[in-house]
Tab-separated table of C-alpha atoms in Angstrom:
chain	number	residue	atom	x	y	z
A	979	MET	CA	0.000	0.000	0.000
A	980	ASN	CA	1.342	3.449	-0.865
A	981	HIS	CA	2.010	5.861	1.928
A	982	THR	CA	-0.613	8.568	2.051
A	983	ARG	CA	0.419	12.054	2.954
A	984	LEU	CA	-2.051	13.991	5.001
A	985	LEU	CA	-2.130	17.417	6.549
A	986	VAL	CA	-3.364	17.770	10.083
A	987	THR	CA	-3.507	20.474	12.650
A	988	VAL	CA	-1.689	19.710	15.866
A	989	ALA	CA	-2.456	21.788	18.935
A	990	ALA	CA	-0.523	21.929	22.193
A	991	GLY	CA	-3.281	23.174	24.497
A	992	SER	CA	-4.593	26.272	22.767
A	993	ALA	CA	-1.171	26.911	21.277
A	994	ALA	CA	-1.354	25.340	17.857
A	995	VAL	CA	1.251	24.745	15.233
A	996	LEU	CA	0.923	23.233	11.808
A	997	ALA	CA	2.561	19.843	11.395
A	998	ASN	CA	2.861	17.127	8.778
A	999	PHE	CA	2.297	13.480	9.413
A	1000	TYR	CA	2.386	10.380	7.334
A	1001	SER	CA	0.046	7.465	7.844
A	1002	GLU	CA	2.026	4.274	7.616
A	1003	PRO	CA	0.413	0.882	7.079
A	1004	THR	CA	0.919	-1.680	9.831
A	1005	LYS	CA	-0.243	-5.236	10.249
A	1006	GLY	CA	-3.970	-5.577	9.735
A	1007	ASN	CA	-4.003	-2.490	7.485
A	1008	ASP	CA	-4.113	-0.206	10.544
A	1009	PHE	CA	-2.428	3.144	10.200
A	1010	ARG	CA	0.133	4.649	12.518
A	1011	PRO	CA	0.647	8.440	12.519
A	1012	VAL	CA	4.246	9.558	12.348
A	1013	PHE	CA	4.648	13.228	13.242
A	1014	ALA	CA	7.241	15.478	11.664
A	1015	ASP	CA	8.653	18.794	12.860
A	1016	CYS	CA	6.416	21.821	12.610
A	1017	ALA	CA	6.761	23.227	9.080
A	1018	SER	CA	4.981	25.101	6.350
A	1019	PRO	CA	2.388	22.822	4.692
A	1020	TYR	CA	3.834	23.656	1.306
A	1021	GLU	CA	7.417	22.873	2.273
A	1022	LYS	CA	8.831	20.362	-0.160
A	1023	THR	CA	11.571	17.869	0.538
A	1024	PRO	CA	14.793	19.895	0.615
A	1025	SER	CA	16.739	19.700	-2.615
A	1026	LYS	CA	20.387	18.696	-2.680
A	1027	ASN	CA	21.245	22.329	-3.272
A	1028	ALA	CA	19.216	23.406	-0.225
A	1029	SER	CA	20.910	20.736	1.879
A	1030	ARG	CA	24.328	21.967	0.773
A	1031	LYS	CA	23.335	25.538	1.607
A	1032	LEU	CA	22.189	24.454	5.055
A	1033	GLU	CA	25.428	22.596	5.747
A	1034	LEU	CA	27.431	25.650	4.680
A	1035	ALA	CA	25.333	27.881	6.943
A	1036	LYS	CA	25.751	25.474	9.867
A	1037	GLU	CA	29.519	25.346	9.323
A	1038	LYS	CA	29.769	29.150	9.486
A	1039	ALA	CA	27.389	29.349	12.458
A	1040	ARG	CA	29.262	26.591	14.308
A	1041	ASP	CA	32.471	28.561	13.849
A	1042	ALA	CA	30.842	31.645	15.403
A	1043	LEU	CA	29.660	29.537	18.342
A	1044	LEU	CA	33.083	27.924	18.861
A	1045	LYS	CA	34.714	31.348	18.948
A	1046	ILE	CA	32.637	32.508	21.918
A	1047	LYS	CA	33.018	29.103	23.632
A	1048	CYS	CA	36.804	29.290	23.359
A	1049	GLU	CA	36.972	32.966	24.365
A	1050	VAL	CA	35.199	32.372	27.669
A	1051	GLY	CA	36.528	28.879	28.360
A	1052	ALA	CA	33.075	27.310	28.606
A	1053	PRO	CA	33.018	23.517	29.066
A	1054	GLY	CA	29.941	23.026	26.887
A	1055	VAL	CA	27.322	24.704	24.736
A	1056	VAL	CA	24.140	23.567	22.986
A	1057	ILE	CA	22.637	25.264	19.934
A	1058	GLY	CA	19.198	24.981	18.359
A	1059	VAL	CA	17.917	26.758	15.234
A	1060	SER	CA	14.536	26.632	13.531
A	1061	VAL	CA	13.379	28.173	10.259
A	1062	ASP	CA	9.650	28.716	9.707
A	1063	GLY	CA	8.886	26.395	12.611
A	1064	LYS	CA	11.055	23.549	11.365
A	1065	VAL	CA	14.124	22.612	13.393
A	1066	VAL	CA	17.098	22.678	11.022
A	1067	TRP	CA	19.928	22.337	13.524
A	1068	LYS	CA	20.400	21.027	17.069
A	1069	GLU	CA	23.871	20.185	18.360
A	1070	GLY	CA	25.834	19.921	21.566
A	1071	ILE	CA	29.506	20.880	21.665
A	1072	GLY	CA	31.919	20.172	24.514
A	1073	LEU	CA	31.215	18.792	27.978
A	1074	ALA	CA	28.042	18.773	30.045
A	1075	ASN	CA	30.038	17.414	32.985
A	1076	VAL	CA	33.802	17.945	33.132
A	1077	GLU	CA	34.469	15.427	35.905
A	1078	THR	CA	32.653	12.513	34.236
A	1079	ARG	CA	33.596	13.650	30.708
A	1080	THR	CA	29.909	13.543	29.717
A	1081	LEU	CA	29.392	15.207	26.357
A	1082	CYS	CA	26.793	17.840	25.574
A	1083	HIS	CA	24.124	16.783	23.089
A	1084	GLU	CA	20.889	18.214	21.755
A	1085	GLU	CA	18.866	16.940	24.741
A	1086	THR	CA	21.192	18.385	27.405
A	1087	VAL	CA	19.204	20.205	30.095
A	1088	MET	CA	20.492	23.483	31.527
A	1089	ARG	CA	19.299	26.464	33.519
A	1090	ILE	CA	17.598	28.981	31.226
A	1091	ALA	CA	17.813	31.758	33.846
A	1092	SER	CA	15.887	34.892	32.835
A	1093	ILE	CA	14.287	33.314	29.776
A	1094	SER	CA	11.975	32.096	32.557
A	1095	LYS	CA	10.621	35.670	32.568
A	1096	SER	CA	9.463	35.332	28.953
A	1097	MET	CA	7.708	32.047	29.718
A	1098	THR	CA	6.072	33.611	32.783
A	1099	MET	CA	5.033	36.518	30.569
A	1100	ALA	CA	3.122	34.075	28.349
A	1101	MET	CA	1.265	32.810	31.435
A	1102	VAL	CA	0.443	36.390	32.452
A	1103	ALA	CA	-0.631	37.295	28.912
A	1104	LYS	CA	-3.024	34.337	28.749
A	1105	LEU	CA	-4.710	35.375	32.000
A	1106	TRP	CA	-4.779	38.978	30.784
A	1107	GLN	CA	-6.426	38.304	27.416
A	1108	ASP	CA	-8.875	35.866	29.023
A	1109	GLY	CA	-10.090	38.647	31.318
A	1110	LYS	CA	-8.803	37.085	34.543
A	1111	LEU	CA	-6.086	39.684	35.122
A	1112	ASP	CA	-5.908	43.452	34.664
A	1113	ILE	CA	-2.243	44.340	34.415
A	1114	ASP	CA	-2.982	48.047	34.931
A	1115	LYS	CA	-4.445	47.635	38.413
A	1116	PRO	CA	-2.220	47.961	41.497
A	1117	VAL	CA	-0.629	44.634	42.410
A	1118	GLN	CA	-2.464	44.650	45.760
A	1119	GLU	CA	-5.625	43.802	43.786
A	1120	TYR	CA	-4.184	40.280	43.442
A	1121	VAL	CA	-1.603	40.260	46.257
A	1122	PRO	CA	-3.218	42.005	49.230
A	1123	SER	CA	-0.285	41.106	51.488
A	1124	PHE	CA	2.197	43.193	49.457
A	1125	PRO	CA	2.788	46.496	51.300
A	1126	LYS	CA	1.640	49.796	49.819
A	1127	LYS	CA	4.661	51.826	48.744
A	1128	SER	CA	5.831	55.425	48.776
A	1129	PHE	CA	8.727	57.210	47.100
A	1130	ASN	CA	10.271	60.366	48.554
A	1131	GLY	CA	7.270	60.718	50.847
A	1132	GLU	CA	4.713	60.362	48.032
A	1133	LYS	CA	2.324	57.412	47.978
A	1134	VAL	CA	2.666	55.475	44.723
A	1135	ASP	CA	1.031	52.530	42.995
A	1136	ILE	CA	2.891	49.663	41.342
A	1137	THR	CA	1.024	47.862	38.571
A	1138	THR	CA	1.751	44.472	37.067
A	1139	ARG	CA	2.442	46.172	33.717
A	1140	MET	CA	5.218	48.231	35.323
A	1141	ILE	CA	6.913	45.174	36.782
A	1142	LEU	CA	6.679	43.309	33.458
A	1143	SER	CA	8.786	46.114	31.933
A	1144	HIS	CA	11.125	46.570	34.940
A	1145	ILE	CA	9.888	50.090	35.645
A	1146	GLY	CA	8.219	49.437	39.009
A	1147	GLY	CA	11.158	50.671	41.105
A	1148	ILE	CA	11.640	47.284	42.804
A	1149	ARG	CA	15.251	46.388	43.508
A	1150	HIS	CA	17.282	43.607	41.923
A	1151	TYR	CA	19.996	42.093	44.169
A	1152	VAL	CA	21.217	45.401	45.615
A	1153	LYS	CA	19.302	47.391	48.235
A	1154	LYS	CA	19.026	51.168	48.177
A	1155	GLY	CA	22.279	52.695	49.397
A	1156	GLU	CA	24.378	49.581	48.724
A	1157	GLN	CA	27.200	49.551	46.217
A	1158	SER	CA	26.341	47.826	42.964
A	1159	GLU	CA	28.327	44.677	42.181
A	1160	ASN	CA	28.634	42.128	39.434
A	1161	GLU	CA	25.786	39.842	40.458
A	1162	LEU	CA	27.552	36.646	39.388
A	1163	SER	CA	31.121	37.238	40.490
A	1164	GLU	CA	32.970	34.500	42.331
A	1165	PRO	CA	31.582	34.233	45.887
A	1166	GLU	CA	33.851	35.684	48.541
A	1167	SER	CA	34.877	33.910	51.724
A	1168	LYS	CA	34.501	37.036	53.864
A	1169	LYS	CA	32.347	36.753	56.986
A	1170	GLU	CA	29.905	39.553	56.111
A	1171	LYS	CA	28.314	38.753	52.757
A	1172	SER	CA	26.574	41.383	50.643
A	1173	THR	CA	22.861	41.227	49.851
A	1174	ARG	CA	23.781	40.314	46.296
A	1175	GLU	CA	25.920	37.366	47.332
A	1176	LYS	CA	23.421	36.088	49.900
A	1177	GLU	CA	20.570	36.159	47.374
A	1178	VAL	CA	22.307	35.031	44.189
A	1179	TYR	CA	23.884	32.094	46.029
A	1180	ASN	CA	20.800	31.490	48.174
A	1181	LYS	CA	20.732	28.061	49.832
A	1182	GLU	CA	17.374	28.322	51.587
A	1183	ARG	CA	14.331	26.482	50.252
A	1184	PHE	CA	11.267	28.731	49.951
A	1185	GLU	CA	8.125	26.649	50.154
A	1186	SER	CA	5.854	29.353	48.744
A	1187	VAL	CA	5.863	32.533	46.690
A	1188	GLU	CA	4.486	34.392	49.723
A	1189	LYS	CA	7.617	33.475	51.716
A	1190	ALA	CA	9.877	34.501	48.829
A	1191	LEU	CA	8.230	37.949	48.778
A	1192	LYS	CA	9.565	38.544	52.293
A	1193	LEU	CA	13.079	38.831	50.865
A	1194	PHE	CA	12.308	42.285	49.459
A	1195	ASP	CA	8.739	43.431	50.137
A	1196	GLY	CA	9.841	45.697	52.987
A	1197	ASP	CA	12.671	47.370	51.055
A	1198	GLU	CA	12.587	50.922	49.711
A	1199	LEU	CA	11.856	51.530	46.051
A	1200	LEU	CA	14.850	52.614	43.976
A	1201	SER	CA	12.834	54.928	41.727
A	1202	LYS	CA	9.336	56.276	41.302
A	1203	PRO	CA	7.239	53.582	39.558
A	1204	GLY	CA	6.867	54.186	35.829
A	1205	THR	CA	9.777	56.604	35.492
A	1206	GLU	CA	12.967	54.528	35.150
A	1207	TYR	CA	14.112	51.178	33.789
A	1208	LEU	CA	15.729	49.142	36.582
A	1209	TYR	CA	16.113	45.447	35.816
A	1210	THR	CA	14.758	43.276	38.626
A	1211	THR	CA	14.334	39.559	39.155
A	1212	HIS	CA	12.616	40.052	42.517
A	1213	GLY	CA	9.912	41.971	40.679
A	1214	TRP	CA	9.025	38.784	38.845
A	1215	THR	CA	8.534	36.965	42.141
A	1216	LEU	CA	5.812	39.565	42.713
A	1217	VAL	CA	4.503	38.781	39.215
A	1218	SER	CA	4.250	35.114	40.186
A	1219	ALA	CA	2.212	36.152	43.234
A	1220	VAL	CA	-0.092	38.104	40.894
A	1221	VAL	CA	-0.474	34.954	38.756
A	1222	GLU	CA	-1.464	33.033	41.876
A	1223	GLY	CA	-4.042	35.654	42.800
A	1224	ALA	CA	-5.529	35.780	39.302
A	1225	SER	CA	-5.493	32.035	38.586
A	1226	LYS	CA	-6.384	30.885	42.111
A	1227	GLU	CA	-3.651	28.246	42.109
A	1228	GLU	CA	-0.013	27.972	43.173
A	1229	PHE	CA	2.434	29.368	40.675
A	1230	THR	CA	4.412	26.124	40.451
A	1231	LYS	CA	1.254	24.197	39.511
A	1232	HIS	CA	0.258	26.876	37.021
A	1233	ALA	CA	3.722	26.784	35.444
A	1234	LYS	CA	3.661	22.991	35.093
A	1235	LYS	CA	0.265	23.175	33.371
A	1236	PHE	CA	1.698	25.791	31.006
A	1237	PHE	CA	4.669	23.566	30.152
A	1238	SER	CA	2.251	20.737	29.365
A	1239	GLN	CA	-0.045	22.930	27.260
A	1240	LEU	CA	2.811	23.995	24.982
A	1241	GLY	CA	4.392	20.551	24.835
A	1242	LEU	CA	7.484	21.674	26.724
A	1243	HIS	CA	8.113	18.249	28.199
A	1244	LYS	CA	11.799	18.849	28.981
A	1245	THR	CA	11.130	22.140	30.779
A	1246	ARG	CA	11.044	21.855	34.557
A	1247	LEU	CA	11.440	23.792	37.768
A	1248	ASP	CA	15.132	23.891	38.734
A	1249	GLU	CA	14.710	21.655	41.769
A	1250	PRO	CA	17.688	19.710	43.148
A	1251	GLU	CA	15.802	16.627	44.354
A	1252	PRO	CA	14.048	15.248	41.226
A	1253	ILE	CA	15.966	13.106	38.774
A	1254	ILE	CA	16.254	15.218	35.618
A	1255	TYR	CA	17.951	13.177	32.935
A	1256	ASN	CA	20.659	14.881	30.857
A	1257	ARG	CA	20.993	17.729	33.367
A	1258	ALA	CA	24.367	19.446	32.993
A	1259	ASN	CA	26.775	20.560	35.693
A	1260	TYR	CA	27.465	24.272	36.073
A	1261	TYR	CA	30.783	26.131	36.170
A	1262	LEU	CA	32.559	29.417	36.766
A	1263	THR	CA	36.092	30.695	36.237
A	1264	LYS	CA	37.924	31.545	39.454
A	1265	LYS	CA	40.084	34.616	39.870
A	1266	ASN	CA	43.168	32.458	39.257
A	1267	GLY	CA	41.754	31.521	35.845
A	1268	ARG	CA	40.916	27.911	36.739
A	1269	LEU	CA	37.579	26.268	36.037
A	1270	ALA	CA	35.497	25.348	39.101
A	1271	ASN	CA	32.104	23.962	40.007
A	1272	VAL	CA	29.691	26.653	41.140
A	1273	PRO	CA	28.472	26.556	44.750
A	1274	TYR	CA	25.064	25.069	45.444
A	1275	SER	CA	22.191	27.527	45.012
A	1276	ASP	CA	18.438	27.117	45.425
A	1277	ASN	CA	16.241	29.000	42.954
A	1278	SER	CA	12.921	28.503	44.735
A	1279	TYR	CA	12.837	32.222	45.615
A	1280	LYS	CA	12.664	33.187	41.925
A	1281	TRP	CA	10.809	30.538	39.916
A	1282	ALA	CA	9.183	33.107	37.627
A	1283	GLY	CA	12.235	35.294	37.147
A	1284	GLY	CA	14.956	32.670	36.719
A	1285	GLY	CA	14.020	29.264	38.053
A	1286	PHE	CA	13.378	26.991	35.055
A	1287	VAL	CA	15.584	24.456	33.268
A	1288	SER	CA	15.043	23.359	29.678
A	1289	THR	CA	16.552	22.167	26.398
A	1290	VAL	CA	17.165	24.074	23.177
A	1291	GLY	CA	14.419	21.973	21.580
A	1292	ASP	CA	11.838	23.154	24.106
A	1293	LEU	CA	13.024	26.744	23.803
A	1294	LEU	CA	12.498	26.556	20.041
A	1295	LYS	CA	8.993	25.138	20.607
A	1296	PHE	CA	8.199	28.015	22.917
A	1297	GLY	CA	9.691	30.585	20.547
A	1298	ASN	CA	7.706	29.240	17.611
A	1299	ALA	CA	4.494	29.201	19.663
A	1300	MET	CA	5.003	32.918	20.298
A	1301	LEU	CA	5.922	33.551	16.652
A	1302	TYR	CA	2.846	31.650	15.444
A	1303	SER	CA	0.631	33.684	17.782
A	1304	TYR	CA	2.245	36.910	16.533
A	1305	GLN	CA	1.654	36.152	12.848
A	1306	TRP	CA	-1.697	34.334	12.942
A	1307	GLN	CA	-4.686	36.224	11.511
A	1308	PRO	CA	-8.420	35.465	11.737
A	1309	SER	CA	-8.613	35.064	7.945
A	1310	MET	CA	-6.326	32.047	8.234
A	1311	THR	CA	-9.153	29.954	9.657
A	1312	GLU	CA	-10.605	29.743	6.119
A	1313	THR	CA	-7.520	29.034	4.086
A	1314	SER	CA	-7.301	27.140	0.846
A	1315	ALA	CA	-4.340	26.578	-1.393
A	1316	THR	CA	-5.708	26.207	-4.891
A	1317	ASP	CA	-2.331	26.792	-6.472
A	1318	GLN	CA	-1.080	23.691	-4.666
A	1319	LYS	CA	-4.112	21.624	-5.717
A	1320	ILE	CA	-4.690	20.487	-2.163
A	1321	SER	CA	-7.263	21.272	0.475
A	1322	VAL	CA	-5.818	22.900	3.574
A	1323	PRO	CA	-7.708	23.058	6.858
A	1324	GLY	CA	-7.908	26.485	8.450
A	1325	LEU	CA	-5.203	27.421	10.920
A	1326	PRO	CA	-6.447	27.609	14.519
A	1327	PRO	CA	-5.544	30.571	16.721
A	1328	GLY	CA	-2.300	30.544	18.659
A	1329	PHE	CA	-1.838	30.316	22.417
A	1330	LEU	CA	-2.003	34.120	22.530
A	1331	ASN	CA	-3.791	36.693	20.397
A	1332	PRO	CA	-1.647	38.545	17.818
A	1333	GLU	CA	-2.474	41.863	19.506
A	1334	THR	CA	-1.211	40.539	22.833
A	1335	VAL	CA	2.135	39.446	21.388
A	1336	ARG	CA	2.536	42.745	19.519
A	1337	GLU	CA	2.146	44.583	22.821
A	1338	MET	CA	4.637	42.241	24.484
A	1339	TRP	CA	7.093	42.926	21.660
A	1340	THR	CA	6.735	46.723	21.610
A	1341	VAL	CA	9.417	48.786	23.358
A	1342	VAL	CA	8.082	50.617	26.402
A	1343	PRO	CA	9.237	54.247	25.883
A	1344	VAL	CA	10.876	54.588	29.324
A	1345	THR	CA	13.140	51.605	28.568
A	1346	LYS	CA	14.268	52.791	25.121
A	1347	GLN	CA	18.015	53.091	24.537
A	1348	LYS	CA	19.650	54.706	21.506
A	1349	ASN	CA	23.186	54.159	20.299
A	1350	LYS	CA	24.243	52.591	23.622
A	1351	SER	CA	25.238	49.349	21.948
A	1352	GLN	CA	27.656	48.700	19.116
A	1353	ARG	CA	25.215	46.108	17.799
A	1354	TYR	CA	21.874	47.927	18.098
A	1355	ARG	CA	21.166	51.548	17.216
A	1356	GLU	CA	17.947	51.332	19.183
A	1357	ASN	CA	16.623	48.736	21.615
A	1358	GLY	CA	14.581	48.430	24.772
A	1359	TYR	CA	12.279	46.247	26.837
A	1360	GLY	CA	8.674	45.332	26.121
A	1361	LEU	CA	6.619	43.121	28.411
A	1362	GLY	CA	8.791	40.196	29.488
A	1363	TRP	CA	10.955	40.453	26.357
A	1364	GLN	CA	13.930	42.464	25.172
A	1365	VAL	CA	13.065	44.096	21.856
A	1366	VAL	CA	15.075	45.379	18.904
A	1367	PRO	CA	12.717	47.516	16.775
A	1368	PHE	CA	12.913	47.840	13.010
A	1369	VAL	CA	15.029	50.868	12.056
A	1370	ALA	CA	15.760	52.138	8.547
A	1371	GLU	CA	17.099	55.651	8.968
A	1372	TYR	CA	18.205	56.098	5.363
A	1373	GLY	CA	15.769	53.875	3.524
A	1374	THR	CA	15.879	50.157	2.919
A	1375	THR	CA	17.963	50.418	-0.267
A	1376	GLY	CA	20.787	52.563	-1.546
A	1377	GLY	CA	22.724	52.908	1.688
A	1378	GLY	CA	22.220	52.709	5.403
A	1379	ASP	CA	22.224	49.623	7.565
A	1380	VAL	CA	18.694	48.364	8.179
A	1381	GLN	CA	18.123	47.089	11.706
A	1382	PRO	CA	15.633	44.204	11.464
A	1383	PHE	CA	13.027	43.600	14.153
A	1384	SER	CA	13.648	40.880	16.731
A	1385	ALA	CA	12.500	39.837	20.192
A	1386	PHE	CA	14.794	37.969	22.542
A	1387	HIS	CA	15.749	37.308	26.136
A	1388	THR	CA	19.096	36.472	27.619
A	1389	GLY	CA	19.738	34.597	30.839
A	1390	ALA	CA	22.475	34.745	33.483
A	1391	ALA	CA	22.254	32.049	36.157
A	1392	VAL	CA	24.697	30.604	38.655
A	1393	GLY	CA	26.888	28.511	36.357
A	1394	ALA	CA	24.876	29.023	33.168
A	1395	SER	CA	24.152	31.498	30.379
A	1396	SER	CA	21.391	31.420	27.787
A	1397	VAL	CA	19.532	33.218	25.009
A	1398	LEU	CA	16.365	32.756	22.969
A	1399	LEU	CA	16.118	34.948	19.866
A	1400	ILE	CA	13.075	35.263	17.574
A	1401	LYS	CA	13.468	37.011	14.212
A	1402	PRO	CA	10.143	37.145	12.353
A	1403	VAL	CA	9.862	37.527	8.593
A	1404	ASP	CA	6.771	38.621	6.663
A	1405	ARG	CA	5.587	40.343	9.801
A	1406	ASP	CA	2.210	41.213	8.279
A	1407	ILE	CA	1.195	38.123	6.336
A	1408	LYS	CA	-1.462	39.090	3.791
A	1409	ASP	CA	-1.669	36.054	1.543
A	1410	CYS	CA	-1.894	33.054	3.839
A	1411	SER	CA	-2.364	30.705	0.875
A	1412	ARG	CA	1.339	31.120	0.209
A	1413	SER	CA	2.750	31.934	3.620
A	1414	THR	CA	1.651	30.292	6.851
A	1415	PRO	CA	3.032	30.966	10.318
A	1416	PRO	CA	5.374	30.575	12.011
A	1417	ARG	CA	7.597	32.456	9.565
A	1418	GLY	CA	11.013	33.413	10.842
A	1419	ILE	CA	14.186	32.245	12.530
A	1420	CYS	CA	14.495	31.129	16.156
A	1421	VAL	CA	17.876	30.611	17.816
A	1422	ALA	CA	18.341	29.038	21.261
A	1423	ILE	CA	21.710	28.685	23.005
A	1424	LEU	CA	22.502	27.146	26.402
A	1425	MET	CA	25.974	27.238	28.000
A	1426	ASN	CA	27.159	25.810	31.333
A	1427	MET	CA	29.357	28.795	32.180
A	1428	GLN	CA	28.165	31.924	33.968
A	1429	ASN	CA	28.678	35.556	32.942
A	1430	VAL	CA	28.619	34.988	29.167
A	1431	GLY	CA	26.650	37.361	26.942
A	1432	LEU	CA	25.100	35.291	24.147
A	1433	ALA	CA	22.755	37.777	22.441
A	1434	GLY	CA	25.403	38.847	19.942
A	1435	VAL	CA	26.331	35.370	18.747
A	1436	ALA	CA	22.636	34.409	18.503
A	1437	ASP	CA	22.058	37.436	16.292
A	1438	ASP	CA	25.117	36.543	14.201
A	1439	ILE	CA	23.883	32.967	13.740
A	1440	ALA	CA	20.414	34.155	12.687
A	1441	ARG	CA	22.049	36.432	10.117
A	1442	ILE	CA	24.244	33.591	8.822
A	1443	ILE	CA	21.213	31.319	8.396
A	1444	GLU	CA	19.343	34.098	6.618
A	1445	GLU	CA	22.211	34.967	4.262
A	1446	HIS	CA	23.470	31.472	3.435
A	1447	TYR	CA	20.397	29.249	3.708
A	1448	LEU	CA	17.221	31.219	2.998
């Protein structure tokens, strides 16, 4: 019997992606579905030329990745890249565990650090668009136990929206009046530890979000809410308390349901007790230049802001779910592809509404920075995402360097660094008979070495894929 190719719609919860499957005959003429990676329904089998182009792009991208790995002395790194929802490259390089000589591979699990904020943002956005959460109300609406605040003698309100953009005035790991430090420097052996060191290398288990709030809820604000961008992980612990108040369930349970809805089966809370297969060890470089294991740290005080572990495969799934939501349009529910001589079922909505993702991926004016980075002429923070807006100061042709739009988040954890970059193409899809979401490039990188900035190399790899493969 000939294999029959069918098109089906596969949904992970309400987050849906388009996938191909083939029905294969088995004994008794039963059929067994075999699912393929998410891809455009009109994607043909790659030609030999396309395969050669991909291998060339991977070779150049691998070289860029090896450069940063060698520069920082990282034991291991894992890379994942998808194009239009289809995974085109996953690879581990180096060691997941130096002592046992265990190699990194595509299923290696590492801390994703602050990419946890972007995942938490998706949970918040779902509650928001479903009418269960108003992000413009004071946080006490959902967390009555959080103290009312004042700044310079003036009573002020902090809203969830402010915290999502880091403009709520809540501190990071340094209290008002303390000297700022590198948050992930090698821990000192001195008797009196700083607030930063005590919190970053926290060893206490917090059994609830309410208890974690006590770390900072009595501290002074660093700025008047809504007026200044001050990055804060503690603020996202407050966000997780808001999620609990709006959803009426513990944040950890809500997060696990979210992982299941999006099919993120390798994404977990960074708990020390459970057996998590393929979990890497984490490292730092000591002042004498030697590699060392990082000290034990417990992330239960910051699940929402930096407490998840995952794989590059799951990060790509999550990125593509957001990209699909961003590009989906209501007209796509009645799609046909007459030029392909096939009948195509309509595309279901994404996990989030397009309008919600556009707001998440729009720079909040207070956070905007211009010409403060050699890489970006303009960038800022949206809601739970770092955003690079489209800029074409001198036109798109005939001179001038066009800055393409992208949304990303980096992560800096004890012993680990990470990035998830999403670069959409065809941002406003008009003809869905020829172009179905997700359309764009996603890059995910995990490294078991702390204090490594990976946004630049992720951007370079996306550009290499675009120039040499697409």
